[in-house]
mmCIF file of C-alpha atoms in Angstrom:
data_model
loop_
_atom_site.group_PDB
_atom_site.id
_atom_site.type_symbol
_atom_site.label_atom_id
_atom_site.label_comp_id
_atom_site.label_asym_id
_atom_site.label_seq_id
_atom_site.Cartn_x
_atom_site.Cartn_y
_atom_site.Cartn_z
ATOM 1 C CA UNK A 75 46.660 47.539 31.653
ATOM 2 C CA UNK A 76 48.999 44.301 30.938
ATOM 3 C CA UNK A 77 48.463 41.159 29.525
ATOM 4 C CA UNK A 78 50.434 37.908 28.485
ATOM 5 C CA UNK A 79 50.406 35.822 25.525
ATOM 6 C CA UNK A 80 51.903 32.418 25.332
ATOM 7 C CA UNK A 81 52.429 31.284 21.735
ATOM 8 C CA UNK A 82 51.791 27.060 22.448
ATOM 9 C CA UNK A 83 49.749 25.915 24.682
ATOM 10 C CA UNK A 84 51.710 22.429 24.532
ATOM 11 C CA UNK A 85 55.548 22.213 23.061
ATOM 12 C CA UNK A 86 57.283 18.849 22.933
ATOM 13 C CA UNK A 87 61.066 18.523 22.368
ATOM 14 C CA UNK A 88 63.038 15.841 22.977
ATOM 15 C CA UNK A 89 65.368 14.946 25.903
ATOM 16 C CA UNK A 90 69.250 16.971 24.611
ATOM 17 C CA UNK A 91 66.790 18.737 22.411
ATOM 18 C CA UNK A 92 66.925 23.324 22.854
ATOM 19 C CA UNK A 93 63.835 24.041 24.376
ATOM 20 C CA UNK A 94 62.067 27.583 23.665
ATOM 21 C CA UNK A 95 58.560 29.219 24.950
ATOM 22 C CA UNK A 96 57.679 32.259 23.476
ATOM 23 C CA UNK A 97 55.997 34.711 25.609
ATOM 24 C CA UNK A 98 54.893 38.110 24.165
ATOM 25 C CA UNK A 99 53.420 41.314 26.674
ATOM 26 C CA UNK A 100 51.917 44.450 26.576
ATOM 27 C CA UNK A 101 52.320 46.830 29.216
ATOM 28 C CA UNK A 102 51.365 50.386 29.200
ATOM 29 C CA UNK A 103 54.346 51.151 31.260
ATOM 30 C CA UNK A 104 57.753 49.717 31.733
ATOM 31 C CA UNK A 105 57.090 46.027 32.662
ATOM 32 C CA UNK A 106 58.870 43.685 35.060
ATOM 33 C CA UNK A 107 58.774 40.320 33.787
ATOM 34 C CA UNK A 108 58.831 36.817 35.147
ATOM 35 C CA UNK A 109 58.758 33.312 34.052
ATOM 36 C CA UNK A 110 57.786 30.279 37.043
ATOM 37 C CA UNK A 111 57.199 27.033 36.790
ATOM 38 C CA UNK A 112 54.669 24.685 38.560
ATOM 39 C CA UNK A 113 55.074 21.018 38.944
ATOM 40 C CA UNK A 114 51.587 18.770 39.001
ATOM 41 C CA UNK A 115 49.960 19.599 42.443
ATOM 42 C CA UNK A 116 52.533 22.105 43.583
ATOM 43 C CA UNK A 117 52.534 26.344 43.604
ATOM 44 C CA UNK A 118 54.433 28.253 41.657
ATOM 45 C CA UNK A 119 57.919 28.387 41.807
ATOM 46 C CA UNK A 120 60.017 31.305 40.436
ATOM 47 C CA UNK A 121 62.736 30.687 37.519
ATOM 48 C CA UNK A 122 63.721 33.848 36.253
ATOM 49 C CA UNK A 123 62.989 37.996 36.213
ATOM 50 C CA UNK A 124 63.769 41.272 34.737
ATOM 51 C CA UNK A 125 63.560 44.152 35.985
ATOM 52 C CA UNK A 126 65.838 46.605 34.734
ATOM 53 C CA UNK A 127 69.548 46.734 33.366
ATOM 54 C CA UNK A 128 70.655 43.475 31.058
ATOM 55 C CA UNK A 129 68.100 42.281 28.585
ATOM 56 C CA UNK A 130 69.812 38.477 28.901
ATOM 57 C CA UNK A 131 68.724 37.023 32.251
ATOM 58 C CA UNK A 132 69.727 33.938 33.419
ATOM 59 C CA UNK A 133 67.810 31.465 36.059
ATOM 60 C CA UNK A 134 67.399 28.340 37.978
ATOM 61 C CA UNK A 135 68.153 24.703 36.152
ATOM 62 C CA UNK A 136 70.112 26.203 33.578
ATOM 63 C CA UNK A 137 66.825 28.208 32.375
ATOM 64 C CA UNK A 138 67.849 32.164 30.563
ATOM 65 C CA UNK A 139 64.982 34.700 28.662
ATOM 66 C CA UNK A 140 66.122 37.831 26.780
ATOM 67 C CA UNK A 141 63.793 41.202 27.197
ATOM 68 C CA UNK A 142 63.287 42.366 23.296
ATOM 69 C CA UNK A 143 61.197 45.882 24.070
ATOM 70 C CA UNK A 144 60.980 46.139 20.682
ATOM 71 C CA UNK A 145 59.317 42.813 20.006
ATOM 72 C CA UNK A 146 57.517 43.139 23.506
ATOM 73 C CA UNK A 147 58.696 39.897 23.731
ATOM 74 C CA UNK A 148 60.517 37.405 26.650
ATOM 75 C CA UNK A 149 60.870 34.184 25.660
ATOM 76 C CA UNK A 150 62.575 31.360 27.660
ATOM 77 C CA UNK A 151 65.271 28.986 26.221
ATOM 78 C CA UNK A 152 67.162 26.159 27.502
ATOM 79 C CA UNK A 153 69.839 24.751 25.516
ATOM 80 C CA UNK A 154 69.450 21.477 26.389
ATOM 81 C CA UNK A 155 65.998 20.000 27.913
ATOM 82 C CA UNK A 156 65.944 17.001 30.458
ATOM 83 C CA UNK A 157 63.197 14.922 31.640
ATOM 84 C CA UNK A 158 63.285 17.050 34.903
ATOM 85 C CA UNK A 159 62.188 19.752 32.632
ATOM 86 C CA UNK A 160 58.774 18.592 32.351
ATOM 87 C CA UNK A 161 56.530 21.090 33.879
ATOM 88 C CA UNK A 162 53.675 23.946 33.150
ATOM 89 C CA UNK A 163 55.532 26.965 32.779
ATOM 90 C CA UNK A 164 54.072 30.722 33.192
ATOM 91 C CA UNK A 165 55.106 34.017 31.847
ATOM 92 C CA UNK A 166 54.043 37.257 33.841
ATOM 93 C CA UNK A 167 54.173 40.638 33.664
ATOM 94 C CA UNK A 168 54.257 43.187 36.468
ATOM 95 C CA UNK A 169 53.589 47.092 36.203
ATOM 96 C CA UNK A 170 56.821 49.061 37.254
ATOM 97 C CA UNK A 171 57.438 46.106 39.619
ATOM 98 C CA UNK A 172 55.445 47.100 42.083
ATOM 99 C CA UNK A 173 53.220 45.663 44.363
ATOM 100 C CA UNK A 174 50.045 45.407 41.898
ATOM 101 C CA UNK A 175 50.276 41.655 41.244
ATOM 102 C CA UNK A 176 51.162 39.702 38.092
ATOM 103 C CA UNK A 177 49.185 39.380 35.583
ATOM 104 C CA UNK A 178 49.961 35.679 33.911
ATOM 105 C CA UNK A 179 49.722 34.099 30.623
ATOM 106 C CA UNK A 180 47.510 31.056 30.574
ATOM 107 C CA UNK A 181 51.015 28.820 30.363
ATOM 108 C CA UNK A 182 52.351 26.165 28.277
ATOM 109 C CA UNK A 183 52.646 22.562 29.055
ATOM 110 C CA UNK A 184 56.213 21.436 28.499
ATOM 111 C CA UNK A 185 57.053 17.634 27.435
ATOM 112 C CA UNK A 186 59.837 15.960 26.917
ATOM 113 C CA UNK A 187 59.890 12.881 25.007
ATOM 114 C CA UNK A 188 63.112 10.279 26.010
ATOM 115 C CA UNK B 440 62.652 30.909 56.088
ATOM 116 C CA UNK B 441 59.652 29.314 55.782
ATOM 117 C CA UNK B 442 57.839 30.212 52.878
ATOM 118 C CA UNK B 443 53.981 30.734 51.698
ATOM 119 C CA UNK B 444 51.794 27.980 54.009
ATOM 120 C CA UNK B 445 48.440 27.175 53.137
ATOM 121 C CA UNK B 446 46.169 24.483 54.130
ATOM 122 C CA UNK B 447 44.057 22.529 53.035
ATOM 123 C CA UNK B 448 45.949 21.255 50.297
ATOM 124 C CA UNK B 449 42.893 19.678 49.086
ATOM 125 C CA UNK B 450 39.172 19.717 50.174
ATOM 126 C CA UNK B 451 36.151 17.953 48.449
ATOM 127 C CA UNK B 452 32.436 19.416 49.272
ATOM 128 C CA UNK B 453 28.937 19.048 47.886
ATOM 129 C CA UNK B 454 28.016 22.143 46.238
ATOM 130 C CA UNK B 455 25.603 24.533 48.453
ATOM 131 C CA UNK B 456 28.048 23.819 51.356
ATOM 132 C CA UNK B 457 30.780 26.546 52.720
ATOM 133 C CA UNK B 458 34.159 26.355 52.489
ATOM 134 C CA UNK B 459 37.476 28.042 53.811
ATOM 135 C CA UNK B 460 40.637 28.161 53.047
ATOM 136 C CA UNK B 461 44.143 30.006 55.278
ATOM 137 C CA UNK B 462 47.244 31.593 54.056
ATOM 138 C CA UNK B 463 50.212 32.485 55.988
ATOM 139 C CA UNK B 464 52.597 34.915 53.992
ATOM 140 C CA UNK B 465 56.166 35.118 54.640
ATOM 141 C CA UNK B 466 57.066 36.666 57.230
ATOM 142 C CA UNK B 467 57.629 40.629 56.585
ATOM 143 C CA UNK B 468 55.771 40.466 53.265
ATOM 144 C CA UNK B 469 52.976 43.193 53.765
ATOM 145 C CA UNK B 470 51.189 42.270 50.435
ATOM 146 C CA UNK B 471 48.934 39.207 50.223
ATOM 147 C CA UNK B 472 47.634 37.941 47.127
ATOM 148 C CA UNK B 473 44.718 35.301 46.649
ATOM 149 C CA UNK B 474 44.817 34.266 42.903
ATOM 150 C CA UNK B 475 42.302 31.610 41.019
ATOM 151 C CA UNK B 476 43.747 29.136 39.087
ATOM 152 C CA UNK B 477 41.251 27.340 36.876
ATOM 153 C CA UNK B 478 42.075 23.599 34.953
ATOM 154 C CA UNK B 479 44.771 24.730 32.351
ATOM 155 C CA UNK B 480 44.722 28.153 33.061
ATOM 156 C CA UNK B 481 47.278 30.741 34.550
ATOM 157 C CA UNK B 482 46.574 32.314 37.810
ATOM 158 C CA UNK B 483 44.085 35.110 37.907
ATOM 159 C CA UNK B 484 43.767 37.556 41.074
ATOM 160 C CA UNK B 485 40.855 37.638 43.390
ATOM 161 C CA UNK B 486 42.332 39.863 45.707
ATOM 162 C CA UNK B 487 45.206 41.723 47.285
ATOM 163 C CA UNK B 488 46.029 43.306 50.763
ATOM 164 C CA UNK B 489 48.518 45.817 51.712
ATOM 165 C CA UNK B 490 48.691 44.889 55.652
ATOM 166 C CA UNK B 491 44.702 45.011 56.743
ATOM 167 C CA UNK B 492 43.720 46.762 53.763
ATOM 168 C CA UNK B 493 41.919 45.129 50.749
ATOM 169 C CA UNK B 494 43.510 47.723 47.840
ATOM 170 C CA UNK B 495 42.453 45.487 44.671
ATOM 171 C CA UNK B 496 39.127 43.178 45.568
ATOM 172 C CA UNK B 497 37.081 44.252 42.112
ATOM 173 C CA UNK B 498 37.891 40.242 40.581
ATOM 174 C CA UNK B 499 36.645 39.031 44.029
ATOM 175 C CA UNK B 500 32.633 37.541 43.274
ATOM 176 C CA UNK B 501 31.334 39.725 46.168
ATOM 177 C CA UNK B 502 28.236 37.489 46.377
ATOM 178 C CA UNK B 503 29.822 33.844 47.175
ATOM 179 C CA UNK B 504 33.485 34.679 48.321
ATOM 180 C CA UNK B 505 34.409 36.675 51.291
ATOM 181 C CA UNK B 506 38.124 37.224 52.625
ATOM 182 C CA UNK B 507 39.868 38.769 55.756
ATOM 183 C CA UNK B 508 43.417 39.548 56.593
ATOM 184 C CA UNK B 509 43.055 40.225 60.677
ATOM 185 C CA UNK B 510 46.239 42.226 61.945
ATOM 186 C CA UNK B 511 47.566 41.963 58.758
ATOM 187 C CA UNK B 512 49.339 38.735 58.751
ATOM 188 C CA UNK B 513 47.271 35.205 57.617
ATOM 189 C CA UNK B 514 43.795 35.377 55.816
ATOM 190 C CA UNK B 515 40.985 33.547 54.993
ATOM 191 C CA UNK B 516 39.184 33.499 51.803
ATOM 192 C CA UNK B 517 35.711 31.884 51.949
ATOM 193 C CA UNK B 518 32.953 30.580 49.907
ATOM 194 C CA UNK B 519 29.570 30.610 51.025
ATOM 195 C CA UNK B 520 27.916 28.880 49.163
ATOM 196 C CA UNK B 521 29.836 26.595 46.763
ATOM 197 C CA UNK B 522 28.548 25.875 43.016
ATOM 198 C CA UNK B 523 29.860 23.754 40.706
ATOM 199 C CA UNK B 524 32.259 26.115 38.855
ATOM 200 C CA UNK B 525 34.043 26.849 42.137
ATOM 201 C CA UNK B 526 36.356 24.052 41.588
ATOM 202 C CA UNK B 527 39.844 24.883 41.135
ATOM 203 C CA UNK B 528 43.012 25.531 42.629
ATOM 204 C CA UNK B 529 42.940 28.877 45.201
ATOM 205 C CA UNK B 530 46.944 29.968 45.382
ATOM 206 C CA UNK B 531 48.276 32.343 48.047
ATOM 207 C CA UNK B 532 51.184 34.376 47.307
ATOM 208 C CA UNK B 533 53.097 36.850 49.355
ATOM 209 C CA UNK B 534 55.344 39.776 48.134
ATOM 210 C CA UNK B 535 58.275 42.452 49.096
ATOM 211 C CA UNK B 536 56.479 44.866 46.702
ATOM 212 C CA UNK B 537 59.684 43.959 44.780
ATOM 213 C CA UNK B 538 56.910 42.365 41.949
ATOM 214 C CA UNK B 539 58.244 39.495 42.881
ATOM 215 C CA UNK B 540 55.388 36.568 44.052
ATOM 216 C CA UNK B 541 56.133 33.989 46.457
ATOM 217 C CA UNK B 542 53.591 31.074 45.928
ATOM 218 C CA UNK B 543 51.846 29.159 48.708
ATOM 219 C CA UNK B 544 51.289 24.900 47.026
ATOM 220 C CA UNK B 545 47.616 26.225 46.986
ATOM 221 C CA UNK B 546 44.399 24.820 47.596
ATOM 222 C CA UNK B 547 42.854 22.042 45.416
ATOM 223 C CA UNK B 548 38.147 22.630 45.786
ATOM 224 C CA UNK B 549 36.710 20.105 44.113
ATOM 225 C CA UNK B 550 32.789 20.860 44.593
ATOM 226 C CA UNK B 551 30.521 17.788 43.361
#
């Protein structure tokens, strides 16, 4: 079984500010893991994954998360957040990376104050 | 490519009353997902569908919601009939059995 724990359901930072989400899984197998974003009254959109190989992945809008197995962590940083940034944003976890489903985190609400 | 299509985007009912709602995957994606996502809350799956096949329906509340996947391309989840608690967002997704989740904009019940 998997599950997803977002440390925050709300984090504010400020517009130039480094912007971080913590996301912590556990996964009874080796996990695929995902990070999307959903604006107000839109789906989910995909920003990053990891599957296998390099622990440092890098996404869309400038977004990266680093795979620590032995923190059964993936957090997501951005080194500098804009007001475009503002956004739910959901870590999942996938068994093996098959076809299973994800199973999310219950997401934290980014702001960005100007 | 086109991607996940659903409709409607938003639909308002009295409770007691049915309701429907269609997904079209991408095309080529076998799996299907239907996923729940409550006010604040991360998605949570109802159901998925390898082609025809229902594989995973044991979140699905087997009393109020029904869903089909005919020839094993769109699909219809249904609620018959609606309480309160039903509002929500109902999100589509469609996959390459990759993991990966493409996400339909979903569909916004508001049951009063």
């Amino acid at each position: 079984a998997q599950s997803v724990t977002q440390l925050g359901s709300h984090v504010s930072v400020s517009e130039g500010a480094l912007v971080l989400l913590r996301c912590n899984y556990s996964s009874s197998v080796p996990p695929y893991l995902f990070w999307y974003v959903q604006y107000p009254n839109q789906g989910l959109q995909l920003l990053l994954k990891y599957t296998t190989g390099a622990t440092l992945v890098k996404g869309i809008n400038g977004f990266e998360a680093e795979f620590k197995k032995s923190e059964t962590s993936f957090h997501l940083t951005k080194p500098s957040a804009h007001m475009s940034d503002a956004a739910e944003y959901f870590c999942a976890v996938s068994p093996y990376g098959g076809a299973d489903g994800l199973t999310f985190g219950k997401g934290t609400h980014l702001i960005i104050q100007p | 490519e086109a991607g996940v299509v659903q409709s409607p985007r938003y639909k308002i009912i009295e409770k007691k009353q049915p309701v429907a709602f269609w997904c079209n995957p991408i095309s080529g994606h076998n799996t299907l997902y239907w996923y729940l996502q409550n006010l604040g809350q991360g998605p949570e799956l109802l159901i998925r569908y390898e082609n025809e096949e229902a594989v995973d329906d044991s979140q699905l509340p087997k009393d109020r919601f029904s869903a089909e996947r005919l020839k094993g391309v769109d699909s219809t989840l249904k609620i018959q009939p609606a309480e309160l608690g039903d509002s929500a967002v109902y999100l589509c997704a469609s996959g390459p059995n990759t993991g990966e989740l493409f996400f339909g904009e979903g569909s916004r019940l508001t049951v009063l």
